CSV table of C-alpha atoms in Angstrom, one decimal:
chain,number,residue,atom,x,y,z
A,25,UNK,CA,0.0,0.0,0.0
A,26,UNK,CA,3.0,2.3,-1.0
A,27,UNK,CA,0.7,5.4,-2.2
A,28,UNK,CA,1.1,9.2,-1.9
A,29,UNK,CA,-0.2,12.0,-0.2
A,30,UNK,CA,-2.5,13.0,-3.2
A,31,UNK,CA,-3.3,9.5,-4.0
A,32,UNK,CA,-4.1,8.3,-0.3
A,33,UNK,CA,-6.3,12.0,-0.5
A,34,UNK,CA,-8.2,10.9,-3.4
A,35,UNK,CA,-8.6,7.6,-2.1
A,36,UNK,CA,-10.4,9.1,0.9
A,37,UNK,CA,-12.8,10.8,-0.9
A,38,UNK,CA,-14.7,7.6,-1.5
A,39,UNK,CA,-15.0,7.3,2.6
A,40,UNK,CA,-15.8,10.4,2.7
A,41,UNK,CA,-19.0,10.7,1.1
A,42,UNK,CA,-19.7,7.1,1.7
A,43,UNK,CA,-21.6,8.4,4.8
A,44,UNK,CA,-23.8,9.9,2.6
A,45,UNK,CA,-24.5,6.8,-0.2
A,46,UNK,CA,-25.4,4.1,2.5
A,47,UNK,CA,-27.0,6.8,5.3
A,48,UNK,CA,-28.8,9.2,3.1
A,49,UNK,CA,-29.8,7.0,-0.4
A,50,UNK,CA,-29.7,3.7,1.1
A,51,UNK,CA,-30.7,3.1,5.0
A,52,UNK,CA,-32.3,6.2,6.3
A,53,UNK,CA,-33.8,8.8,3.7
A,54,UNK,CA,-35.9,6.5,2.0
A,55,UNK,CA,-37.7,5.5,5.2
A,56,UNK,CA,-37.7,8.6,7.0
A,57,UNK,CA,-39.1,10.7,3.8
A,58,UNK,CA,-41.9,7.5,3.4
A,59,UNK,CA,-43.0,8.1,7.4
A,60,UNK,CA,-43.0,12.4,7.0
A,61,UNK,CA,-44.9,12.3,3.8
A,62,UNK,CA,-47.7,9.6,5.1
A,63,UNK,CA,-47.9,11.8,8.6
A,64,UNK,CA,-48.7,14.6,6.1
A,65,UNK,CA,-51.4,13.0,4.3
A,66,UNK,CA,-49.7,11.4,1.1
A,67,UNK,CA,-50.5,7.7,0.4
A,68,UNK,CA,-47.4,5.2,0.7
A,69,UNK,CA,-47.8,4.7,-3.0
A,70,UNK,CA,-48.0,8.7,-4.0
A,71,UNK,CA,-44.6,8.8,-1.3
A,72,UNK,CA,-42.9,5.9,-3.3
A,73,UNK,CA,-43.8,8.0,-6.4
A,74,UNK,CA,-42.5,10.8,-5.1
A,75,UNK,CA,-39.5,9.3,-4.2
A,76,UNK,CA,-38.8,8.1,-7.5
A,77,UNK,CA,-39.5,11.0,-9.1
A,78,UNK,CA,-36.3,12.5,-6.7
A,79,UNK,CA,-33.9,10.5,-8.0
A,80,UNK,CA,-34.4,10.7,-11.1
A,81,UNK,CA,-34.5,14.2,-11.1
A,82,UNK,CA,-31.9,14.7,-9.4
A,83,UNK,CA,-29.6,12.1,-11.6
A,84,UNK,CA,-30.9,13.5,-14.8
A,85,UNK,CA,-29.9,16.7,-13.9
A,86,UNK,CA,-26.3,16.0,-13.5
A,87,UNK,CA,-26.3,13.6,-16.1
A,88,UNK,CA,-27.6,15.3,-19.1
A,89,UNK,CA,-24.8,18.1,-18.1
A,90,UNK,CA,-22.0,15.6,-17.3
A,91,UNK,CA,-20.2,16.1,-20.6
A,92,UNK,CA,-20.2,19.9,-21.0
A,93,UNK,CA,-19.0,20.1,-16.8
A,94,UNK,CA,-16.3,17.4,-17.6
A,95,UNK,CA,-15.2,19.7,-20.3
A,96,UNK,CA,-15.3,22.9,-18.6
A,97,UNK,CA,-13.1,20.9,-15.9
A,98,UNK,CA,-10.8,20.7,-18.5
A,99,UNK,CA,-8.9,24.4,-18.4
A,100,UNK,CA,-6.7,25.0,-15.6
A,101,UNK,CA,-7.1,25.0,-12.2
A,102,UNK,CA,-11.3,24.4,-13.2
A,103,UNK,CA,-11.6,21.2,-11.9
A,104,UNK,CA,-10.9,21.3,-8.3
A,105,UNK,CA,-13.2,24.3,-8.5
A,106,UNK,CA,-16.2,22.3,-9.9
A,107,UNK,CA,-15.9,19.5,-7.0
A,108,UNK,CA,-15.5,22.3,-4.6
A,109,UNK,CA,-18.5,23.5,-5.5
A,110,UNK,CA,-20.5,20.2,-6.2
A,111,UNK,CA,-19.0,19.0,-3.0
A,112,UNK,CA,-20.0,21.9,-0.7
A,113,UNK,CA,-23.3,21.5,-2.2
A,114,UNK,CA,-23.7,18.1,-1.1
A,115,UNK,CA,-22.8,18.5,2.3
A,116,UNK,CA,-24.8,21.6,2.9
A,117,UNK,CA,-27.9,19.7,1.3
A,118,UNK,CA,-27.2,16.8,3.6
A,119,UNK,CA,-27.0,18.6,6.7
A,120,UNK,CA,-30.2,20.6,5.3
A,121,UNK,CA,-31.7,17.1,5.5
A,122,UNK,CA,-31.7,17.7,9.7
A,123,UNK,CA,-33.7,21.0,9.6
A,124,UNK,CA,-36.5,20.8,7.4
A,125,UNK,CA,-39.5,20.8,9.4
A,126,UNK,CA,-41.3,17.6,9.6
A,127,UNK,CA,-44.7,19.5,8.5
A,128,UNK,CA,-42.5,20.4,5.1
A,129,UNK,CA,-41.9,16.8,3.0
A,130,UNK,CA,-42.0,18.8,-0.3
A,131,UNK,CA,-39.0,20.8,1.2
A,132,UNK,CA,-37.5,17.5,2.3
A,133,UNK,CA,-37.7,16.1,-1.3
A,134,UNK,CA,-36.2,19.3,-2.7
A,135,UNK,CA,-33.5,19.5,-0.7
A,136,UNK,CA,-32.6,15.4,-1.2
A,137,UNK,CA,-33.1,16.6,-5.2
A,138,UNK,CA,-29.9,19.4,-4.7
A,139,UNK,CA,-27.8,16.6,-2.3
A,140,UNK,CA,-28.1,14.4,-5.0
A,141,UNK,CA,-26.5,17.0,-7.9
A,142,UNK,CA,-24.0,18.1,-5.2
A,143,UNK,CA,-23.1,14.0,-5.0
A,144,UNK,CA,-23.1,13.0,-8.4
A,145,UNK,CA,-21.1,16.3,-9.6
A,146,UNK,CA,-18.9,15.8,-7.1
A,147,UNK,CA,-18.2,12.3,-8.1
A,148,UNK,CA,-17.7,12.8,-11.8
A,149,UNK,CA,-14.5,15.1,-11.2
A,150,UNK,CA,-13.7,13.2,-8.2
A,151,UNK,CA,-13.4,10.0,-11.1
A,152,UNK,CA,-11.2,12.5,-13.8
A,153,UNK,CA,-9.0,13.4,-10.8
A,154,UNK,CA,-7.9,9.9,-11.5
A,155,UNK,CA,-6.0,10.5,-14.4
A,156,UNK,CA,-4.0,13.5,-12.4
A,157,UNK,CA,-3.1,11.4,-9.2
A,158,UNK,CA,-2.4,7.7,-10.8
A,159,UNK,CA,0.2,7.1,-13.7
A,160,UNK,CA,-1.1,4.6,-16.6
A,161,UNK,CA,0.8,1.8,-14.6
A,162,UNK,CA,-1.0,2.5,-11.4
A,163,UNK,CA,-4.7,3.5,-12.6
A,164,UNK,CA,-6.1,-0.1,-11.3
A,165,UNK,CA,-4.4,-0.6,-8.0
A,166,UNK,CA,-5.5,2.7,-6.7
A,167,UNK,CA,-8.5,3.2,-8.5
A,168,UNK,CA,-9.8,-0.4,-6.6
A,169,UNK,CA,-8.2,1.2,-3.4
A,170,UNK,CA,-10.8,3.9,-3.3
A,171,UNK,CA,-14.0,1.7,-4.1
A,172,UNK,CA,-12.3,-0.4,-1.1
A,173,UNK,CA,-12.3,2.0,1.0
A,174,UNK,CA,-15.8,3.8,0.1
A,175,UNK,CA,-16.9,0.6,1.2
A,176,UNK,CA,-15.0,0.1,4.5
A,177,UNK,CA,-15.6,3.9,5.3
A,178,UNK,CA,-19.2,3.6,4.8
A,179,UNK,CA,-19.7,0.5,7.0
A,180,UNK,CA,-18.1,2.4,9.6
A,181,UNK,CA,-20.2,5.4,8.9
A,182,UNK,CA,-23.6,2.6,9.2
A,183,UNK,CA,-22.2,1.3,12.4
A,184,UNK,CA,-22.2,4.6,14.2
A,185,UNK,CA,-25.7,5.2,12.5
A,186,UNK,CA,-27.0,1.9,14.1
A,187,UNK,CA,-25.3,2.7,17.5
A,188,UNK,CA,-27.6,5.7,17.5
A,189,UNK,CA,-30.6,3.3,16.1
A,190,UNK,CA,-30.1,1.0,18.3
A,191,UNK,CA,-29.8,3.0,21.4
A,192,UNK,CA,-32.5,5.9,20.5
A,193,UNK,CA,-29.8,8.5,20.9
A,194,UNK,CA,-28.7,6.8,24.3
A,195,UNK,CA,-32.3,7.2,25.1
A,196,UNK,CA,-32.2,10.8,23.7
A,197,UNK,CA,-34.0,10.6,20.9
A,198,UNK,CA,-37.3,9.9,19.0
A,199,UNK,CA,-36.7,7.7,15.7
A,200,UNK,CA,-37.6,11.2,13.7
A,201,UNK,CA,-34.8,12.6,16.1
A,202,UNK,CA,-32.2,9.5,14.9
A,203,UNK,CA,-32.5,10.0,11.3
A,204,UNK,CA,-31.8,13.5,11.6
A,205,UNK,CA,-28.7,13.4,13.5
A,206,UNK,CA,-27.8,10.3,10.7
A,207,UNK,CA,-28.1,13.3,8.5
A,208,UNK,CA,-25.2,15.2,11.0
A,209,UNK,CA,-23.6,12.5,10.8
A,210,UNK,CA,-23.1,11.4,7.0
A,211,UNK,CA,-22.1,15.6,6.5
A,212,UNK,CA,-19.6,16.0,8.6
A,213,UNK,CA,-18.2,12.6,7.6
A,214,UNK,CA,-18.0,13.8,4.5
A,215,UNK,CA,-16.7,17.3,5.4
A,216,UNK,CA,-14.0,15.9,7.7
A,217,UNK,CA,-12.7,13.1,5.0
A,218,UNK,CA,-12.3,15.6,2.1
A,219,UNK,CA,-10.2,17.8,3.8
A,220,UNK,CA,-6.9,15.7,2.4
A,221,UNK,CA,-8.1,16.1,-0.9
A,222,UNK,CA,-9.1,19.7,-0.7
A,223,UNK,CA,-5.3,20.3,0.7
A,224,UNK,CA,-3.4,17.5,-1.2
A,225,UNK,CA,-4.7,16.7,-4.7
A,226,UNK,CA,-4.4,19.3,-7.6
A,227,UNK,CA,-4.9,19.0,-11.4
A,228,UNK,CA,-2.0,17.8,-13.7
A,229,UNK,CA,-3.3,17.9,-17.3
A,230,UNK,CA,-5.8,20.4,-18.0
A,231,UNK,CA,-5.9,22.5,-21.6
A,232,UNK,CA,-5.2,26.0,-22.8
A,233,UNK,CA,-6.7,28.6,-21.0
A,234,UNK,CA,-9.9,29.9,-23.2
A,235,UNK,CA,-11.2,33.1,-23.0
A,236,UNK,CA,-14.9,31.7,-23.2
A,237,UNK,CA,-14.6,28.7,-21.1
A,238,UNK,CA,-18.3,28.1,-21.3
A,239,UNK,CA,-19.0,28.7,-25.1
A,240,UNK,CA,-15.8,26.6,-25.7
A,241,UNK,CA,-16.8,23.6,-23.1
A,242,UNK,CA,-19.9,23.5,-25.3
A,243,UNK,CA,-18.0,23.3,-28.8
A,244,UNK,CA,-15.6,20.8,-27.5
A,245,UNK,CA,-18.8,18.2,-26.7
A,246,UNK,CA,-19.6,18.9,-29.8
A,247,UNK,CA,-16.5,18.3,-31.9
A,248,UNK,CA,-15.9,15.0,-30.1
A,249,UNK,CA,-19.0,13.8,-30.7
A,250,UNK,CA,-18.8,15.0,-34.5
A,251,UNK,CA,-15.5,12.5,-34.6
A,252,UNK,CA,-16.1,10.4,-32.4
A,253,UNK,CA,-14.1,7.7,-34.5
A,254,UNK,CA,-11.0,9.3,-33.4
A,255,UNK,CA,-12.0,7.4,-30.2
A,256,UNK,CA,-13.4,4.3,-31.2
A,257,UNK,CA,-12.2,1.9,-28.8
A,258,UNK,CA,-13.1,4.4,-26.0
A,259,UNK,CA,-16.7,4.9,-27.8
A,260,UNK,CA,-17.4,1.0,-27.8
A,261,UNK,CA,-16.5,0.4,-24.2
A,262,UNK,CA,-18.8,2.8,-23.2
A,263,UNK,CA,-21.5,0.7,-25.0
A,264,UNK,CA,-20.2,-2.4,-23.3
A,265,UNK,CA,-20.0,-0.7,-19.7
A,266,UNK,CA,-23.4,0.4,-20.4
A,267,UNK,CA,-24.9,-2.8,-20.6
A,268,UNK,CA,-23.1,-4.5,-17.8
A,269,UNK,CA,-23.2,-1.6,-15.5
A,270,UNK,CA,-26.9,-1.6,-15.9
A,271,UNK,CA,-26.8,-5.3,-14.6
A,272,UNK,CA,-24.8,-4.5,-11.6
A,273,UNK,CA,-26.5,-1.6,-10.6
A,274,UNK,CA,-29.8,-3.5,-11.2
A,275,UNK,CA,-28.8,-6.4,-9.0
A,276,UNK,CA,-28.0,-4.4,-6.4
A,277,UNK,CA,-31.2,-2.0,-6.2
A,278,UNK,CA,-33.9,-5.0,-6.6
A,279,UNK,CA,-31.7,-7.1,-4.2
A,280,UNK,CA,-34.5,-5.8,-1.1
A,281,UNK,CA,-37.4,-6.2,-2.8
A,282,UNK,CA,-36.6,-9.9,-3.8
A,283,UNK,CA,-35.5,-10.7,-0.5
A,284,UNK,CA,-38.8,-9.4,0.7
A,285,UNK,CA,-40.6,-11.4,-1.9
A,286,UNK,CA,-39.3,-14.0,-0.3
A,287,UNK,CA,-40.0,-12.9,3.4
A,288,UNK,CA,-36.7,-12.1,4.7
A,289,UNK,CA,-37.2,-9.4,7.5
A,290,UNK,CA,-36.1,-5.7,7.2
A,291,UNK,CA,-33.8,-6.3,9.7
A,292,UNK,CA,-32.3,-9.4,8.2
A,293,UNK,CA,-31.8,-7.7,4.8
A,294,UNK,CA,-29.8,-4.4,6.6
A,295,UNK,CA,-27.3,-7.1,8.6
A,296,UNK,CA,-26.9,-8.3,4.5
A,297,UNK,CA,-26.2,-4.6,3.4
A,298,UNK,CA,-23.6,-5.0,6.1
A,299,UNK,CA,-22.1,-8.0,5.3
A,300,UNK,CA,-22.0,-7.3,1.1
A,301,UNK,CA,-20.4,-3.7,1.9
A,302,UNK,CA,-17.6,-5.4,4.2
A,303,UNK,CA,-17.1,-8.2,2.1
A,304,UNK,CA,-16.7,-5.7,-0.8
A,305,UNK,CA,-13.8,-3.7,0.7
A,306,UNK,CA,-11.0,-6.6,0.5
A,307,UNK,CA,-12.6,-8.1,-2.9
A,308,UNK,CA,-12.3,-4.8,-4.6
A,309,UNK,CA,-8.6,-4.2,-3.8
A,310,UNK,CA,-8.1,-8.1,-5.0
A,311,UNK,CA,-9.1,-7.0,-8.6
A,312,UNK,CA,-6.6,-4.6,-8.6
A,313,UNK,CA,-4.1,-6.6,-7.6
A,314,UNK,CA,-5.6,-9.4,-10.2
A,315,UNK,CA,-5.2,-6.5,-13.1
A,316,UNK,CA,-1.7,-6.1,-11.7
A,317,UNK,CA,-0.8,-10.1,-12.3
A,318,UNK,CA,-2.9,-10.8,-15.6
A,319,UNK,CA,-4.5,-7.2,-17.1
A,320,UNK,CA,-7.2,-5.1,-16.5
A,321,UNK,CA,-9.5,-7.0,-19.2
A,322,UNK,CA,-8.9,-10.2,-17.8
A,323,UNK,CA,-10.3,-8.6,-14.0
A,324,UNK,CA,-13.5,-7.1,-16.1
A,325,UNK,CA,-13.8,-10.4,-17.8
A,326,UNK,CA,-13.7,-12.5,-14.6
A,327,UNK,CA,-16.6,-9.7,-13.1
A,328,UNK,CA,-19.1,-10.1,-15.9
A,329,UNK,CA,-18.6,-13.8,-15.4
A,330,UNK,CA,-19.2,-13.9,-12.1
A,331,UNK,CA,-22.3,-11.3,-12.4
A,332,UNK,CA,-23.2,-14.0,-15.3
A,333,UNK,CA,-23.2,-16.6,-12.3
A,334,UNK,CA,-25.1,-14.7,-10.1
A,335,UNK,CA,-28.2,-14.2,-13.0
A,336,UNK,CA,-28.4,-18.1,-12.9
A,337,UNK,CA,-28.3,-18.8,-9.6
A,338,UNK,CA,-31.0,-16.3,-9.1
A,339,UNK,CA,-32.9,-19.4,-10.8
A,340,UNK,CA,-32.6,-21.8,-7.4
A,341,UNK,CA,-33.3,-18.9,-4.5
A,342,UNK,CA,-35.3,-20.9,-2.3
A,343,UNK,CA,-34.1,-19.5,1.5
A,344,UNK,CA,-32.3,-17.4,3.5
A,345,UNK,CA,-29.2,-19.2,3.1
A,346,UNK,CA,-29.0,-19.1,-0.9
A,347,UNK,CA,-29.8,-15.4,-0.6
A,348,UNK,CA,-26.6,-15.0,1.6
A,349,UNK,CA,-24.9,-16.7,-0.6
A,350,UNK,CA,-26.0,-14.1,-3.9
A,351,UNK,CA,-25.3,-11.6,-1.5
A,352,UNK,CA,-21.5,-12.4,-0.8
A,353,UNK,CA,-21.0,-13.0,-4.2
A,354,UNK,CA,-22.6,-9.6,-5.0
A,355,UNK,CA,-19.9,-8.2,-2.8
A,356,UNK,CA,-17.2,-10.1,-4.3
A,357,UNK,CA,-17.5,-8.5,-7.6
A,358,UNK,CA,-19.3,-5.4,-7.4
A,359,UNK,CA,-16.4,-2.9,-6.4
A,360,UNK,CA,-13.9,-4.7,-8.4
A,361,UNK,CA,-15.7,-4.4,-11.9
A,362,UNK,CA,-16.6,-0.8,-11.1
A,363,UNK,CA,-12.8,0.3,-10.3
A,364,UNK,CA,-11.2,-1.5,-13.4
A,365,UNK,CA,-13.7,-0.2,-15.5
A,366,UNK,CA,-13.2,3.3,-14.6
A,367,UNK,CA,-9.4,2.6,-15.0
A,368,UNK,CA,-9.3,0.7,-18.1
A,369,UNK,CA,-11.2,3.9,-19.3
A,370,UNK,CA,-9.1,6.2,-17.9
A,371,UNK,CA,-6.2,4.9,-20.4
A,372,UNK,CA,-8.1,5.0,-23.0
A,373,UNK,CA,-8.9,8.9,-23.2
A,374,UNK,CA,-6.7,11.7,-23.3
A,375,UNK,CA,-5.3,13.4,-20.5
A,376,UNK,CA,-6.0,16.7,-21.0
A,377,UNK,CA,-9.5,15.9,-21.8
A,378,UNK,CA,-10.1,13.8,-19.3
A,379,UNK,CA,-12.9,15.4,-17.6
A,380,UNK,CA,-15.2,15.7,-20.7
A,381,UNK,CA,-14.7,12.1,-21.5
A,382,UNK,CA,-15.3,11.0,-17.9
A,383,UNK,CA,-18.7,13.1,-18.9
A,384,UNK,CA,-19.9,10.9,-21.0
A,385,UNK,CA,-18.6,8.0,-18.5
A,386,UNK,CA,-21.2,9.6,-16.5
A,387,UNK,CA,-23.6,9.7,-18.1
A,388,UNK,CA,-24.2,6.4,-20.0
A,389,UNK,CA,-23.3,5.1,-15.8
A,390,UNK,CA,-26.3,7.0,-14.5
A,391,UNK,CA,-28.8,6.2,-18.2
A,392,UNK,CA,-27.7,2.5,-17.4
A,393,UNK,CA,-30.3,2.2,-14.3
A,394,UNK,CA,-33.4,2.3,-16.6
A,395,UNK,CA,-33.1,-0.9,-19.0
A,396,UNK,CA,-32.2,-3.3,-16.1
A,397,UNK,CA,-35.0,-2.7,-13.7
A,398,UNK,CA,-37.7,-2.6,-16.6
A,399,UNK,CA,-36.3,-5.8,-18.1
A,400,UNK,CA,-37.0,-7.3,-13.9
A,401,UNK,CA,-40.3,-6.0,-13.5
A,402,UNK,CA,-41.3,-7.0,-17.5
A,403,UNK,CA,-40.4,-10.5,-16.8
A,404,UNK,CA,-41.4,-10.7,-12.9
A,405,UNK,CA,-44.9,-10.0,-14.3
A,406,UNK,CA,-45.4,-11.9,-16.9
A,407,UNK,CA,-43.9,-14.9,-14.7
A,408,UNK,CA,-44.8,-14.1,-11.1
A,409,UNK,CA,-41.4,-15.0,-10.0
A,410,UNK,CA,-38.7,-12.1,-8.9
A,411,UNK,CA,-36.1,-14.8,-9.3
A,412,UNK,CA,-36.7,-15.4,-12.9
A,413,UNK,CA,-36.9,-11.6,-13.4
A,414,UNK,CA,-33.2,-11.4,-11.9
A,415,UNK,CA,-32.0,-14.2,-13.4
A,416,UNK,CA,-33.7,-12.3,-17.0
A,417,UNK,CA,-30.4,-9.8,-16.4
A,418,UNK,CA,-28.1,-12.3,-17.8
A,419,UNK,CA,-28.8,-10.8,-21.0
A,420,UNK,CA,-27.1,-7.4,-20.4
A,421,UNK,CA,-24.2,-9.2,-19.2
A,422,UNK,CA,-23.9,-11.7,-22.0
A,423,UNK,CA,-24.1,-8.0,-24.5
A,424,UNK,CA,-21.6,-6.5,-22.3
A,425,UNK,CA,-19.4,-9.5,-22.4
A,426,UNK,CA,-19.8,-9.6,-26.4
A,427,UNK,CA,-19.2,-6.0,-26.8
A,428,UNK,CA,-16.1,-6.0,-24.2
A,429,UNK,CA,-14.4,-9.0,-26.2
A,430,UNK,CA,-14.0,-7.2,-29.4
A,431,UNK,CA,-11.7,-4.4,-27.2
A,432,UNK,CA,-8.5,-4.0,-27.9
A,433,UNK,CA,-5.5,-5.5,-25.3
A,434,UNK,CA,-4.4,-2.8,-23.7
A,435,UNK,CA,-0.4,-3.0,-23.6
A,436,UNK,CA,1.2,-2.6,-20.3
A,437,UNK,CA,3.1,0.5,-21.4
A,438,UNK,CA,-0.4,2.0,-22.6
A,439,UNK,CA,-2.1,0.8,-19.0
């Protein structure tokens, strides 16, 4: 674990607003928002809705203007301004999350709507900073590092949340009173763990300074989409990553609402969040020492295959015990395939326009979390089994897997 300052400061981002992915998205929010908007009149199905609607709001938002913020990120000194400002965002949104009267859920949900741009901006720069902190040769190794370590910092971040949960506060707190100081909690976690980055990590490659960094941001989109041959090998493995992210992302999401299909309590499944997050922290860092010993491509191979595995075996859930078993393997693979794909990416754009590319990176990531979960609930209903509708995702993988095959070998100079 020989990194440096900057590197073990990027790195720590990932723990740093890991607080915020399993306490705000994950655990709490979701729950707490449900039980404000039903005490406020709103119908658990309108409050689902509604939730929805959030997320995708929120995501879009980002997403659609992913590639023209990678590429203003681009000229000097622009892109530790742009996660500054995404990342200040966040957290203020987050603790924003503590105040909002429990009389106001529309306020709630607009407020969750801004955390969630402040998060995702943050984390597309946070991803091109990559390509300034890691040479070619180390891209895998300490790109796996920080999904490691997102997931061992936000187990500890869920820990001290269920310390609180499970002692009301030490018996100073209402469950309202809990989540909110979760909130606290998953801000200042983040605040406090972006410090060394803030301090340490600074932009290496970056373009010629442009008088109309905006206008030009805008042209530069459009130029690399006008030729985007230039980039061909970059361009298909965004198609592949699209359609075996999708399946990964899917997996996990649906992952509750099949083990409640098949009766598993609340508090069961949370122990399994646990237990997939913890198991993910030294599996992640193994793919980057597999990439190291055979390639990156072989480590993204070995992931789809696995995720391949998991679709089948879908097929035989019967109890508890075969669902623990999905869920390690879940945690085996998910942080690995996500960290060599953003590396393997990362040597395939240039440098200097790094940012924009990672854009698009972005993008088809966050787009990716529509096919999957139709393609579940299409096949769920016309079979009335969950597992067959999880099991139906082995077709994005086996796309991805095609697609990914026809990629070139990356050379270990050119990694």
């Amino acid at each position: 674990m020989k990194f440096n300052k900057s590197q073990w400061s990027w790195i720590f981002y990932d723990w740093a607003n890991s607080g915020y992915g399993i306490i705000v998205t994950t655990a709490v929010l979701p729950v707490y928002f449900k039980a404000i908007a039903q005490g406020n009149g709103v119908s658990a199905a309108n409050a689902t809705a509604y939730w929805g609607y959030a997320n995708s709001i929120g995501t879009l938002l980002v997403s659609i203007l992913a590639p023209v913020l990678g590429a203003l990120a681009d000229y000097p000194k622009a892109k530790k301004r742009l996660l500054n400002i995404f990342s200040m965002v966040g957290m203020l949104m987050t603790l924003g999350l503590s105040v909002a009267p429990t009389s106001a859920w529309k306020l709630l949900l607009g407020i969750y709507i801004l955390s969630i741009i402040g998060y995702s901006g943050g984390n597309l720069f946070y991803d091109s900073f990559l390509t300034d902190v890691a040479p070619n040769q180390e891209m895998d190794r300490i790109s796996s590092y920080g999904y490691g370590f997102g997931y061992l910092g936000g187990v500890l971040a869920f820990i001290l949340f269920l310390v609180l949960q499970l002692t009301s506060g030490f018996g100073q707190l209402t469950s309202y009173g809990v989540a909110r100081w979760s909130f606290v909690l998953a801000a200042i976690w983040w605040i406090i763990f972006y410090i060394p980055l803030l301090k340490n990590v600074h932009q290496v490659y970056a373009l010629k300074p442009s008088a109309h960094p905006i206008s030009s941001s805008f042209k530069r989109v459009w130029s690399t989409l006008k030729h985007i041959k230039k980039y061909r090998a970059a361009a298909w493995f965004l198609v592949a990553y699209f359609f075996y992210i999708d399946g990964v992302d899917t997996i996990f999401t649906m992952a509750t609402s099949i083990g409640m299909d098949m009766g598993i309590t609340t508090t069961t499944l949370m122990i399994v969040l646990l237990v997939v997050q913890l198991v993910a922290f030294p599996f992640s860092i193994l793919y980057g020492w597999i990439a190291k010993k055979t390639s990156t491509r072989t480590g993204i191979l070995i992931g789809i295959i696995i995720y391949l595995g998991i679709c089948l075996y879908a097929l035989r859930l019967e109890s508890v015990t075969d669902f623990w078993i999905l869920a390690v393997l879940v945690g085996t693979s998910q942080g690995g395939i996500q960290a060599l794909s953003r590396s393997y990416f990362g040597r395939l754009i240039p440098k200097q326009s790094g940012s924009e590319f990672f854009g698009f990176y972005n993008i088809l990531g966050k787009f990716s979390a529509v096919m999957g979960p139709v393609l579940v609930g299409i096949v769920t209903q016309i079979t009335g089994k969950s597992t067959i509708g999880a099991a139906s995702l082995s077709l994005l993988f086996l796309v991805g897997l095609i697609i990914f095959l026809s990629l070139p070998h990356l050379t270990k100079t050119k990694e």
